[in-house]
Short mmCIF file of C-alpha atoms in Angstrom, two decimals:
data_model
loop_
_atom_site.label_atom_id
_atom_site.label_comp_id
_atom_site.label_asym_id
_atom_site.label_seq_id
_atom_site.Cartn_x
_atom_site.Cartn_y
_atom_site.Cartn_z
CA UNK A 22 0.00 0.00 0.00
CA UNK A 23 1.63 3.27 -1.09
CA UNK A 24 1.43 6.40 1.03
CA UNK A 25 -1.52 7.86 -0.90
CA UNK A 26 -3.63 4.84 0.02
CA UNK A 27 -2.80 5.41 3.70
CA UNK A 28 -3.48 9.19 3.63
CA UNK A 29 -6.79 8.73 1.89
CA UNK A 30 -9.18 8.12 0.40
CA UNK A 31 -11.01 11.42 0.43
CA UNK A 32 -14.44 10.13 1.23
CA UNK A 33 -17.88 10.64 2.67
CA UNK A 34 -17.95 9.33 6.24
CA UNK A 35 -18.42 7.70 8.57
CA UNK A 36 -16.43 4.51 7.91
CA UNK A 37 -13.64 3.76 5.43
CA UNK A 38 -14.45 0.07 5.41
CA UNK A 39 -18.24 0.32 5.77
CA UNK A 40 -18.89 3.44 3.66
CA UNK A 41 -16.01 4.19 1.24
CA UNK A 42 -15.13 0.51 0.79
CA UNK A 43 -18.80 -0.26 0.22
CA UNK A 44 -19.07 2.42 -2.49
CA UNK A 45 -15.99 0.94 -4.19
CA UNK A 46 -17.46 -2.57 -4.02
CA UNK A 47 -20.62 -1.28 -5.70
CA UNK A 48 -18.60 0.47 -8.40
CA UNK A 49 -16.44 -2.57 -9.10
CA UNK A 50 -19.47 -4.85 -9.31
CA UNK A 51 -21.06 -2.37 -11.73
CA UNK A 52 -17.91 -2.45 -13.87
CA UNK A 53 -17.95 -6.27 -13.85
CA UNK A 54 -21.58 -6.23 -14.93
CA UNK A 55 -20.71 -3.73 -17.63
CA UNK A 56 -23.66 -1.38 -17.59
CA UNK A 57 -26.67 -0.12 -15.72
CA UNK A 58 -27.80 -2.27 -12.82
CA UNK A 59 -31.57 -2.82 -12.96
CA UNK A 60 -32.06 -5.57 -10.35
CA UNK A 61 -29.89 -6.40 -7.37
CA UNK A 62 -30.15 -8.67 -4.35
CA UNK A 63 -27.59 -7.62 -1.77
CA UNK A 64 -26.55 -10.11 0.92
CA UNK A 65 -24.72 -8.43 3.80
CA UNK A 66 -22.33 -10.55 5.85
CA UNK A 67 -20.54 -10.09 9.17
CA UNK A 68 -20.37 -6.52 10.44
CA UNK A 69 -21.78 -5.26 7.14
CA UNK A 70 -24.96 -6.97 8.32
CA UNK A 71 -24.78 -6.00 11.99
CA UNK A 72 -23.59 -2.38 11.78
CA UNK A 73 -24.18 -1.51 8.14
CA UNK A 74 -27.28 0.62 8.62
CA UNK A 75 -25.58 3.04 11.00
CA UNK A 76 -22.62 3.41 8.66
CA UNK A 77 -24.73 4.02 5.58
CA UNK A 78 -23.34 0.80 4.04
CA UNK A 79 -26.63 0.19 2.24
CA UNK A 80 -26.66 3.68 0.72
CA UNK A 81 -22.96 3.36 -0.11
CA UNK A 82 -23.34 0.06 -2.01
CA UNK A 83 -26.31 1.42 -3.94
CA UNK A 84 -24.43 4.65 -4.81
CA UNK A 85 -21.53 2.50 -6.02
CA UNK A 86 -23.84 0.32 -8.13
CA UNK A 87 -25.06 3.58 -9.69
CA UNK A 88 -21.45 4.53 -10.47
CA UNK A 89 -20.84 7.21 -7.82
CA UNK A 90 -17.37 7.68 -6.30
CA UNK A 91 -16.62 7.44 -2.53
CA UNK A 92 -16.03 11.21 -2.21
CA UNK A 93 -19.29 12.27 -3.85
CA UNK A 94 -21.61 13.95 -1.31
CA UNK A 95 -24.52 12.31 -3.18
CA UNK A 96 -23.50 9.00 -1.56
CA UNK A 97 -25.61 10.14 1.42
CA UNK A 98 -28.69 9.87 -0.81
CA UNK A 99 -27.82 6.41 -2.22
CA UNK A 100 -31.21 4.87 -1.49
CA UNK A 101 -33.19 7.75 -2.96
CA UNK A 102 -30.94 7.85 -6.02
CA UNK A 103 -31.36 4.11 -6.60
CA UNK A 104 -35.15 4.34 -6.26
CA UNK A 105 -35.26 7.33 -8.60
CA UNK A 106 -33.15 5.46 -11.19
CA UNK A 107 -35.72 2.67 -11.15
CA UNK A 108 -33.34 0.10 -9.66
CA UNK A 109 -35.09 -2.82 -8.05
CA UNK A 110 -33.09 -3.82 -4.97
CA UNK A 111 -33.42 -5.93 -1.82
CA UNK A 112 -31.14 -6.26 1.19
CA UNK A 113 -30.67 -9.52 3.10
CA UNK A 114 -28.45 -10.72 5.90
CA UNK A 115 -26.40 -13.80 5.15
CA UNK A 116 -24.50 -15.83 7.71
CA UNK A 117 -21.68 -17.88 6.32
CA UNK A 118 -18.98 -19.73 8.24
CA UNK A 119 -15.53 -18.38 7.36
CA UNK A 120 -16.81 -15.33 5.45
CA UNK A 121 -14.75 -12.15 5.71
CA UNK A 122 -16.08 -9.98 8.60
CA UNK A 123 -16.91 -7.10 6.23
CA UNK A 124 -18.26 -8.65 3.09
CA UNK A 125 -21.21 -8.71 0.76
CA UNK A 126 -22.55 -10.88 -2.03
CA UNK A 127 -24.43 -9.15 -4.80
CA UNK A 128 -26.68 -10.85 -7.34
CA UNK A 129 -27.52 -8.84 -10.41
CA UNK A 130 -29.81 -9.77 -13.26
CA UNK A 131 -31.55 -8.21 -16.20
CA UNK A 132 -34.89 -8.89 -17.84
CA UNK A 133 -33.19 -10.81 -20.66
CA UNK A 134 -32.08 -13.62 -18.29
CA UNK A 135 -28.47 -12.53 -17.85
CA UNK A 136 -27.23 -12.96 -14.27
CA UNK A 137 -24.09 -12.27 -12.28
CA UNK A 138 -23.07 -13.13 -8.74
CA UNK A 139 -20.17 -11.28 -7.10
CA UNK A 140 -18.69 -11.47 -3.60
CA UNK A 141 -16.41 -8.77 -2.27
CA UNK A 142 -14.86 -7.80 1.05
CA UNK A 143 -13.86 -4.46 2.48
CA UNK A 144 -10.42 -5.06 3.92
CA UNK A 145 -9.70 -1.75 5.68
CA UNK A 146 -8.97 1.87 4.89
CA UNK A 147 -11.33 1.80 1.90
CA UNK A 148 -9.42 -0.98 0.14
CA UNK A 149 -11.51 -3.88 -1.12
CA UNK A 150 -11.05 -7.36 -2.50
CA UNK A 151 -13.24 -8.77 -5.24
CA UNK A 152 -13.35 -12.33 -3.90
CA UNK A 153 -15.58 -14.32 -6.23
CA UNK A 154 -17.31 -13.85 -9.52
CA UNK A 155 -19.99 -16.36 -10.56
CA UNK A 156 -18.59 -18.90 -8.13
CA UNK A 157 -14.99 -18.55 -9.27
CA UNK A 158 -12.28 -17.32 -6.95
CA UNK A 159 -10.91 -14.00 -8.20
CA UNK A 160 -9.07 -12.39 -5.27
CA UNK A 161 -8.09 -9.00 -6.73
CA UNK A 162 -7.97 -5.54 -5.16
CA UNK A 163 -8.95 -3.82 -8.44
CA UNK A 164 -6.36 -1.10 -7.75
CA UNK A 165 -4.64 -2.20 -10.98
CA UNK A 166 -6.55 -2.91 -14.19
CA UNK A 167 -7.80 -6.50 -14.19
CA UNK A 168 -8.78 -8.90 -16.94
CA UNK A 169 -10.76 -11.97 -15.91
CA UNK A 170 -11.00 -14.71 -18.50
CA UNK A 171 -13.28 -17.70 -18.14
CA UNK A 172 -12.54 -20.58 -20.46
CA UNK A 173 -12.93 -24.29 -21.00
CA UNK A 174 -9.85 -25.94 -19.51
CA UNK A 175 -8.06 -27.00 -22.69
CA UNK A 176 -4.40 -26.97 -23.65
CA UNK A 177 -2.80 -23.69 -24.71
CA UNK A 178 -5.25 -21.00 -23.59
CA UNK A 179 -2.89 -19.38 -21.07
CA UNK A 180 -0.02 -19.28 -23.57
CA UNK A 181 -2.20 -17.81 -26.31
CA UNK A 182 -3.60 -15.09 -24.04
CA UNK A 183 -0.28 -14.05 -22.51
CA UNK A 184 1.42 -13.97 -25.94
CA UNK A 185 -1.44 -11.86 -27.28
CA UNK A 186 -1.23 -9.35 -24.40
CA UNK A 187 2.55 -9.20 -24.65
CA UNK A 188 2.36 -8.51 -28.40
CA UNK A 189 0.17 -5.48 -27.56
CA UNK A 190 2.74 -4.12 -25.10
CA UNK A 191 0.72 -5.04 -22.00
CA UNK A 192 2.73 -6.14 -18.97
CA UNK A 193 1.13 -8.63 -16.57
CA UNK A 194 1.72 -7.71 -12.91
CA UNK A 195 0.18 -10.82 -11.36
CA UNK A 196 -1.62 -13.85 -12.67
CA UNK A 197 -3.81 -16.44 -10.95
CA UNK A 198 -5.27 -19.58 -12.44
CA UNK A 199 -8.21 -21.54 -11.08
CA UNK A 200 -10.32 -24.37 -12.42
CA UNK A 201 -13.23 -26.36 -11.09
CA UNK A 202 -11.88 -29.64 -12.51
CA UNK A 203 -9.46 -30.85 -15.17
CA UNK A 204 -11.07 -30.18 -18.52
CA UNK A 205 -13.86 -28.24 -16.81
CA UNK A 206 -14.22 -24.49 -16.48
CA UNK A 207 -11.15 -22.42 -15.67
CA UNK A 208 -10.50 -18.77 -14.85
CA UNK A 209 -7.47 -16.65 -15.44
CA UNK A 210 -7.18 -13.50 -13.35
CA UNK A 211 -4.63 -11.04 -14.69
CA UNK A 212 -3.59 -7.83 -12.99
CA UNK A 213 -1.96 -5.46 -15.45
CA UNK A 214 0.52 -2.62 -15.15
CA UNK A 215 -1.71 -0.55 -17.43
CA UNK A 216 -2.17 -0.42 -21.18
CA UNK A 217 -5.39 -2.43 -20.97
CA UNK A 218 -7.04 0.03 -23.36
CA UNK A 219 -4.84 -1.39 -26.16
CA UNK A 220 -7.17 -4.40 -26.38
CA UNK A 221 -10.90 -4.91 -25.93
CA UNK A 222 -12.69 -7.74 -24.13
CA UNK A 223 -14.14 -8.86 -27.49
CA UNK A 224 -10.68 -9.09 -29.03
CA UNK A 225 -9.41 -11.24 -26.16
CA UNK A 226 -12.54 -13.36 -26.41
CA UNK A 227 -11.58 -14.14 -30.00
CA UNK A 228 -7.96 -15.18 -29.45
CA UNK A 229 -8.87 -18.75 -28.47
CA UNK A 230 -12.06 -20.74 -29.15
CA UNK A 231 -12.11 -22.14 -25.60
CA UNK A 232 -12.64 -18.66 -24.08
CA UNK A 233 -16.21 -18.30 -22.88
CA UNK A 234 -16.22 -14.87 -21.31
CA UNK A 235 -13.90 -11.92 -20.68
CA UNK A 236 -14.41 -9.23 -18.06
CA UNK A 237 -12.18 -6.19 -18.08
CA UNK A 238 -12.11 -3.85 -15.06
CA UNK A 239 -10.14 -0.61 -15.22
CA UNK A 240 -8.09 0.14 -12.10
CA UNK A 241 -10.25 1.86 -9.48
CA UNK A 242 -8.03 4.18 -7.42
CA UNK A 243 -8.75 4.58 -3.73
CA UNK B 287 7.71 -0.54 2.96
CA UNK B 288 8.11 -3.38 5.42
CA UNK B 289 9.85 -1.69 8.34
CA UNK B 290 10.79 1.66 9.83
CA UNK B 291 14.31 0.31 10.17
CA UNK B 292 14.48 -0.23 6.38
CA UNK B 293 13.20 3.29 5.87
CA UNK B 294 15.86 4.78 8.15
CA UNK B 295 18.52 2.73 6.36
CA UNK B 296 17.29 3.93 2.97
CA UNK B 297 17.37 7.57 4.06
CA UNK B 298 20.90 7.00 5.28
CA UNK B 299 22.04 5.24 2.09
CA UNK B 300 20.55 7.85 -0.21
CA UNK B 301 21.66 10.60 2.17
CA UNK B 302 18.26 12.26 1.92
CA UNK B 303 15.61 13.64 4.23
CA UNK B 304 13.13 11.09 5.64
CA UNK B 305 10.20 12.20 3.47
CA UNK B 306 12.37 11.88 0.34
CA UNK B 307 13.25 8.32 1.32
CA UNK B 308 9.53 7.53 1.57
CA UNK B 309 8.93 9.03 -1.88
CA UNK B 310 11.85 7.05 -3.33
CA UNK B 311 10.62 3.81 -1.81
CA UNK B 312 7.00 4.26 -2.93
CA UNK B 313 8.14 5.36 -6.37
CA UNK B 314 10.25 2.23 -6.69
CA UNK B 315 7.30 0.05 -5.63
CA UNK B 316 4.64 1.66 -7.82
CA UNK B 317 6.42 3.28 -10.76
CA UNK B 318 4.80 6.63 -9.91
CA UNK B 319 7.28 9.51 -9.99
CA UNK B 320 8.25 11.02 -6.60
CA UNK B 321 7.00 14.51 -7.59
CA UNK B 322 3.65 13.04 -8.53
CA UNK B 323 3.36 11.26 -5.17
CA UNK B 324 4.25 14.54 -3.44
CA UNK B 325 1.50 16.29 -5.40
CA UNK B 326 -1.09 13.67 -4.46
CA UNK B 327 -0.28 14.12 -0.76
CA UNK B 328 -0.20 17.90 -1.20
CA UNK B 329 -3.75 17.72 -2.52
CA UNK B 330 -4.76 15.40 0.36
CA UNK B 331 -3.46 18.10 2.73
CA UNK B 332 -5.74 20.63 1.03
CA UNK B 333 -8.67 18.22 1.39
CA UNK B 334 -7.77 17.81 5.05
CA UNK B 335 -7.63 21.58 5.55
CA UNK B 336 -11.02 21.93 3.88
CA UNK B 337 -12.45 19.20 6.12
CA UNK B 338 -11.21 21.09 9.21
CA UNK B 339 -12.91 24.30 8.06
CA UNK B 340 -16.15 22.58 7.06
CA UNK B 341 -16.17 20.53 10.26
CA UNK B 342 -15.95 23.64 12.42
CA UNK B 343 -19.10 25.04 10.77
CA UNK B 344 -20.92 21.70 10.50
CA UNK B 345 -24.46 21.74 11.87
CA UNK B 346 -25.52 18.24 10.77
CA UNK B 347 -26.12 16.32 14.00
CA UNK B 348 -24.52 13.04 14.99
CA UNK B 349 -26.99 10.30 15.84
CA UNK B 350 -26.04 9.62 19.45
CA UNK B 351 -23.54 12.11 20.84
CA UNK B 352 -23.93 15.85 21.37
CA UNK B 353 -21.98 17.76 18.77
CA UNK B 354 -20.59 20.55 20.95
CA UNK B 355 -17.39 19.04 22.42
CA UNK B 356 -15.07 20.83 19.98
CA UNK B 357 -16.63 24.23 20.68
CA UNK B 358 -16.53 23.64 24.45
CA UNK B 359 -12.83 22.82 24.32
CA UNK B 360 -12.08 25.90 22.21
CA UNK B 361 -13.88 28.19 24.67
CA UNK B 362 -12.15 26.53 27.59
CA UNK B 363 -8.74 26.85 25.88
CA UNK B 364 -9.31 30.60 25.56
CA UNK B 365 -9.79 30.79 29.33
CA UNK B 366 -6.69 28.71 30.13
CA UNK B 367 -6.56 25.01 30.89
CA UNK B 368 -3.69 22.82 32.05
CA UNK B 369 -2.72 21.10 28.81
CA UNK B 370 -1.91 24.28 26.91
CA UNK B 371 -3.33 25.82 23.75
CA UNK B 372 -1.55 23.47 21.35
CA UNK B 373 -3.01 20.29 22.80
CA UNK B 374 -6.46 21.70 23.47
CA UNK B 375 -6.77 23.07 19.95
CA UNK B 376 -5.48 19.78 18.49
CA UNK B 377 -8.13 18.00 20.51
CA UNK B 378 -10.89 20.39 19.40
CA UNK B 379 -9.95 20.03 15.71
CA UNK B 380 -9.76 16.23 16.00
CA UNK B 381 -13.19 16.06 17.63
CA UNK B 382 -14.78 18.41 15.10
CA UNK B 383 -13.43 16.48 12.11
CA UNK B 384 -14.41 13.13 13.64
CA UNK B 385 -17.93 14.48 14.31
CA UNK B 386 -18.15 15.76 10.74
CA UNK B 387 -17.23 12.26 9.56
CA UNK B 388 -19.96 10.74 11.74
CA UNK B 389 -22.54 13.01 10.13
CA UNK B 390 -21.48 11.82 6.64
CA UNK B 391 -19.25 14.80 5.88
CA UNK B 392 -16.39 14.64 3.37
CA UNK B 393 -13.09 13.86 5.11
CA UNK B 394 -9.69 12.31 4.41
CA UNK B 395 -9.37 8.83 5.89
CA UNK B 396 -5.96 8.94 7.58
CA UNK B 397 -5.49 6.08 7.94
CA UNK B 398 -9.22 5.34 8.36
CA UNK B 399 -12.39 7.38 8.59
CA UNK B 400 -12.94 6.41 12.23
CA UNK B 401 -9.57 7.98 13.08
CA UNK B 402 -9.78 10.87 10.58
CA UNK B 403 -9.59 13.66 13.17
CA UNK B 404 -6.22 12.83 14.71
CA UNK B 405 -3.78 13.85 11.95
CA UNK B 406 -5.60 17.11 11.09
CA UNK B 407 -5.75 17.93 14.80
CA UNK B 408 -2.03 17.41 15.32
CA UNK B 409 -0.85 18.99 12.04
CA UNK B 410 -3.03 22.10 11.99
CA UNK B 411 -2.67 22.82 15.69
CA UNK B 412 1.11 22.56 15.21
CA UNK B 413 0.81 25.01 12.32
CA UNK B 414 -1.14 27.43 14.54
CA UNK B 415 1.18 27.15 17.53
CA UNK B 416 4.64 26.50 16.08
CA UNK B 417 4.46 26.99 12.32
CA UNK B 418 4.52 30.80 12.08
CA UNK B 419 8.15 30.97 11.03
CA UNK B 420 7.88 28.25 8.40
CA UNK B 421 8.32 29.71 4.91
CA UNK B 422 6.06 27.34 3.04
CA UNK B 423 3.70 25.80 5.55
CA UNK B 424 1.79 23.66 3.02
CA UNK B 425 5.02 22.16 1.75
CA UNK B 426 6.33 21.41 5.23
CA UNK B 427 3.03 19.88 6.35
CA UNK B 428 2.92 17.77 3.17
CA UNK B 429 6.36 16.39 3.98
CA UNK B 430 5.20 15.57 7.50
CA UNK B 431 2.09 13.89 6.10
CA UNK B 432 4.31 11.75 3.85
CA UNK B 433 6.33 10.65 6.90
CA UNK B 434 3.08 9.89 8.74
CA UNK B 435 1.89 7.90 5.73
CA UNK B 436 5.05 5.78 5.77
CA UNK B 437 4.35 4.82 9.38
CA UNK B 438 0.84 3.84 8.30
CA UNK B 439 2.28 1.76 5.46
CA UNK B 440 4.48 -0.20 7.82
CA UNK B 441 1.57 -0.78 10.21
CA UNK B 442 -0.62 -1.92 7.29
CA UNK B 443 2.10 -4.33 6.12
CA UNK B 444 3.09 -5.77 9.49
CA UNK B 445 -0.20 -5.57 11.37
CA UNK B 446 -3.48 -4.03 10.18
CA UNK B 447 -5.29 -0.70 9.97
CA UNK B 448 -8.79 -2.16 10.26
CA UNK B 449 -10.74 -2.03 13.52
CA UNK B 450 -12.58 -5.19 12.47
CA UNK B 451 -9.25 -7.02 12.35
CA UNK B 452 -7.19 -5.35 15.06
CA UNK B 453 -9.44 -3.22 17.28
CA UNK B 454 -9.08 0.53 17.84
CA UNK B 455 -5.33 0.26 18.40
CA UNK B 456 -5.16 -0.31 14.63
CA UNK B 457 -7.21 2.80 13.81
CA UNK B 458 -6.95 5.63 16.37
CA UNK B 459 -3.78 4.08 17.79
CA UNK B 460 -2.17 3.94 14.35
CA UNK B 461 -3.30 7.51 13.58
CA UNK B 462 -1.76 8.80 16.81
CA UNK B 463 1.50 6.99 16.01
CA UNK B 464 1.48 8.49 12.52
CA UNK B 465 0.79 11.92 14.01
CA UNK B 466 3.60 11.56 16.52
CA UNK B 467 6.01 10.75 13.66
CA UNK B 468 4.76 13.83 11.78
CA UNK B 469 5.29 16.07 14.82
CA UNK B 470 8.82 14.79 15.43
CA UNK B 471 9.56 15.45 11.76
CA UNK B 472 8.11 18.97 11.94
CA UNK B 473 10.20 19.75 15.01
CA UNK B 474 13.37 18.65 13.19
CA UNK B 475 13.85 15.29 14.92
CA UNK B 476 15.87 12.54 13.23
CA UNK B 477 14.84 9.05 12.06
CA UNK B 478 15.55 7.51 15.45
CA UNK B 479 13.36 10.04 17.21
CA UNK B 480 10.56 9.34 14.71
CA UNK B 481 10.80 5.60 15.40
CA UNK B 482 10.87 6.12 19.14
CA UNK B 483 7.80 8.36 19.02
CA UNK B 484 5.94 5.71 17.04
CA UNK B 485 6.98 2.97 19.47
CA UNK B 486 6.06 5.04 22.55
CA UNK B 487 2.65 5.98 21.15
CA UNK B 488 1.75 2.45 20.10
CA UNK B 489 2.90 0.94 23.38
CA UNK B 490 0.34 3.07 25.20
CA UNK B 491 -2.57 1.94 23.01
CA UNK B 492 -1.82 -1.80 22.75
CA UNK B 493 -4.96 -3.82 23.26
CA UNK B 494 -7.33 -0.93 22.66
CA UNK B 495 -10.58 -2.51 21.54
CA UNK B 496 -13.18 -1.36 19.02
CA UNK B 497 -16.59 -1.39 20.74
CA UNK B 498 -18.66 1.40 19.19
CA UNK B 499 -22.14 1.96 20.61
CA UNK B 500 -24.73 0.87 18.06
CA UNK B 501 -21.99 0.19 15.53
CA UNK B 502 -21.85 3.94 14.86
CA UNK B 503 -18.53 5.76 14.48
CA UNK B 504 -19.44 8.07 17.38
CA UNK B 505 -18.96 6.74 20.88
CA UNK B 506 -16.19 6.25 21.93
CA UNK B 507 -14.61 7.04 18.53
CA UNK B 508 -15.08 10.81 18.34
CA UNK B 509 -13.68 11.66 21.76
CA UNK B 510 -10.97 9.07 21.39
CA UNK B 511 -9.78 11.08 18.36
CA UNK B 512 -9.65 14.10 20.64
CA UNK B 513 -7.80 12.25 23.39
CA UNK B 514 -5.19 10.31 21.45
CA UNK B 515 -3.75 13.47 19.86
CA UNK B 516 -2.34 14.07 23.34
CA UNK B 517 -0.69 10.65 23.56
CA UNK B 518 0.91 11.14 20.15
CA UNK B 519 2.07 14.68 20.96
CA UNK B 520 3.55 13.66 24.31
CA UNK B 521 5.32 10.69 22.72
CA UNK B 522 6.77 13.09 20.13
CA UNK B 523 8.05 15.41 22.84
CA UNK B 524 9.47 12.48 24.83
CA UNK B 525 11.28 11.17 21.75
CA UNK B 526 12.60 14.65 20.94
CA UNK B 527 13.82 14.88 24.54
CA UNK B 528 15.91 11.77 23.85
CA UNK B 529 13.71 9.15 25.50
CA UNK B 530 14.03 5.81 23.69
CA UNK B 531 11.77 2.78 23.55
CA UNK B 532 13.30 -0.47 24.80
CA UNK B 533 11.32 -2.41 22.17
CA UNK B 534 11.94 -1.04 18.65
CA UNK B 535 8.99 0.38 16.70
CA UNK B 536 8.81 -2.47 14.16
CA UNK B 537 8.54 -5.04 16.93
CA UNK B 538 5.91 -2.97 18.76
CA UNK B 539 3.94 -2.98 15.51
CA UNK B 540 4.31 -6.77 15.27
CA UNK B 541 3.06 -7.05 18.85
CA UNK B 542 0.12 -4.85 17.96
CA UNK B 543 -0.79 -7.16 15.07
CA UNK B 544 -0.51 -10.22 17.25
CA UNK B 545 -2.62 -8.64 20.00
CA UNK B 546 -5.19 -7.56 17.40
CA UNK B 547 -5.62 -11.11 16.19
CA UNK B 548 -6.22 -12.32 19.75
CA UNK B 549 -8.84 -9.70 20.59
CA UNK B 550 -12.17 -11.55 20.66
CA UNK B 551 -14.49 -10.75 17.72
CA UNK B 552 -17.02 -9.19 20.14
CA UNK B 553 -14.51 -6.36 20.66
CA UNK B 554 -13.56 -5.88 17.01
CA UNK B 555 -16.12 -3.55 15.49
CA UNK B 556 -19.04 -5.93 15.91
CA UNK B 557 -20.59 -3.93 18.77
CA UNK B 558 -21.24 -7.13 20.70
CA UNK B 559 -19.12 -6.30 23.73
CA UNK B 560 -17.55 -3.56 25.85
CA UNK B 561 -19.07 -0.08 25.81
CA UNK B 562 -21.51 -1.18 23.11
CA UNK B 563 -23.38 -3.46 25.52
CA UNK B 564 -23.44 -1.21 28.60
CA UNK B 565 -26.89 -0.45 30.10
CA UNK B 566 -26.71 3.16 28.90
CA UNK B 567 -25.79 2.08 25.37
CA UNK B 568 -28.70 -0.34 25.30
CA UNK B 569 -31.14 2.30 26.57
CA UNK B 570 -29.93 4.85 24.02
CA UNK B 571 -30.31 2.39 21.17
CA UNK B 572 -33.78 1.37 22.31
CA UNK B 573 -34.83 5.03 22.32
CA UNK B 574 -33.27 5.54 18.91
CA UNK B 575 -35.11 2.48 17.57
CA UNK B 576 -38.40 3.88 18.89
CA UNK B 577 -37.76 7.25 17.26
CA UNK B 578 -36.97 5.58 13.96
CA UNK B 579 -40.10 3.48 14.19
CA UNK B 580 -42.37 6.51 14.60
#
């Protein structure tokens, strides 16, 4: 964590983890979804569930899902803004053994049958961790640009993708691979040192036939 | 940055001022140029200054506590008081900014929102009491804020800055340690004095739990902001006087992390223990629930 993440963020109070972190989680989930959020079920865990109301965590998550930043005074009006935008949302409490003490799971869907399920934790000082996306472990802070690639687990996908990114001048900072089973579904989580605008999600989707889905998240500064 | 010892060594090797060593280290780690990092922190200082001014005029109420503590301390300071104008004003600023945060005002989390009053209290009260002869106050305060930030970095890396993980020692305690480092820097102390001030401050807050009434960042958080500025300032003066800590700062930070992990979850921001479950807290929350239900 560099010094500007310690002296910061500039944010609407009262809690960096419960308010600013919650706005950032909402924003990141919106970026993963890739557009306006029409329907959301929000499952609060741990102290998000027990102390969220007093910290404005609910308003903060909604403001984030609408695309607001943690230092925008409008965050205070998150609920009203969401209602006015026509978003259909519900809050629930969810108890889960081993869940991070400040975390939330958000289900989003649209009327065309598309769904997404994201879990994220607020890990202190406004920093967050996108933990899971559609059941796959992701584990990224989203401070750097991230590309998440879901693919069928066949030979050569990782090599093809990394060669492709390298040929476009994109440097990979970190890389994590997960799969549900051999030959099943796999995910590749790439944190980049920038330059992600040199390629689009569609272009990456086309580099190998086994790639099912690509999600690109620009870095979200604290 | 993993340790204050490494930071001191780097400053020595590069033969630069402490804040320049922090900039060099962060620049190396992130690829962001030192001048750019300085400018980011310079702008954070302006945000902090704005939050102090807005907080003083804030009329939005907190939910549980009375919002007049800062004003009371200022009036009292004008009449005298034992702790002196510097400490009393630092306390008043810290309480006002922390109250502003509680009422959803715009503040700079430093290192967290719950502890956001402490650094502004210490820095701007120093400016008022001891900064008159400084040529470029904003520049000097930015340098001090960078030093404070480095202390926060080390605490984040070796322990934690989250109340939910380490209790209040990790939030207000860390902020007071960061502030003490900033004050030593502002008063011209060397790297050793900075480390000793950090160690002395943290040693006096080890084990401090996070037990906010109703889960709100109000009680005891707001007044604790106003109180811990004094611990940090005294530790800075002690370190400048030449007092040293037997246990080095990095090891005190490790101890803080270890203690944080052994604090029971009921005393780590869950509001299930301590002050949060006192009879008065319960009565207040019941009344608040009734009001909300009406």
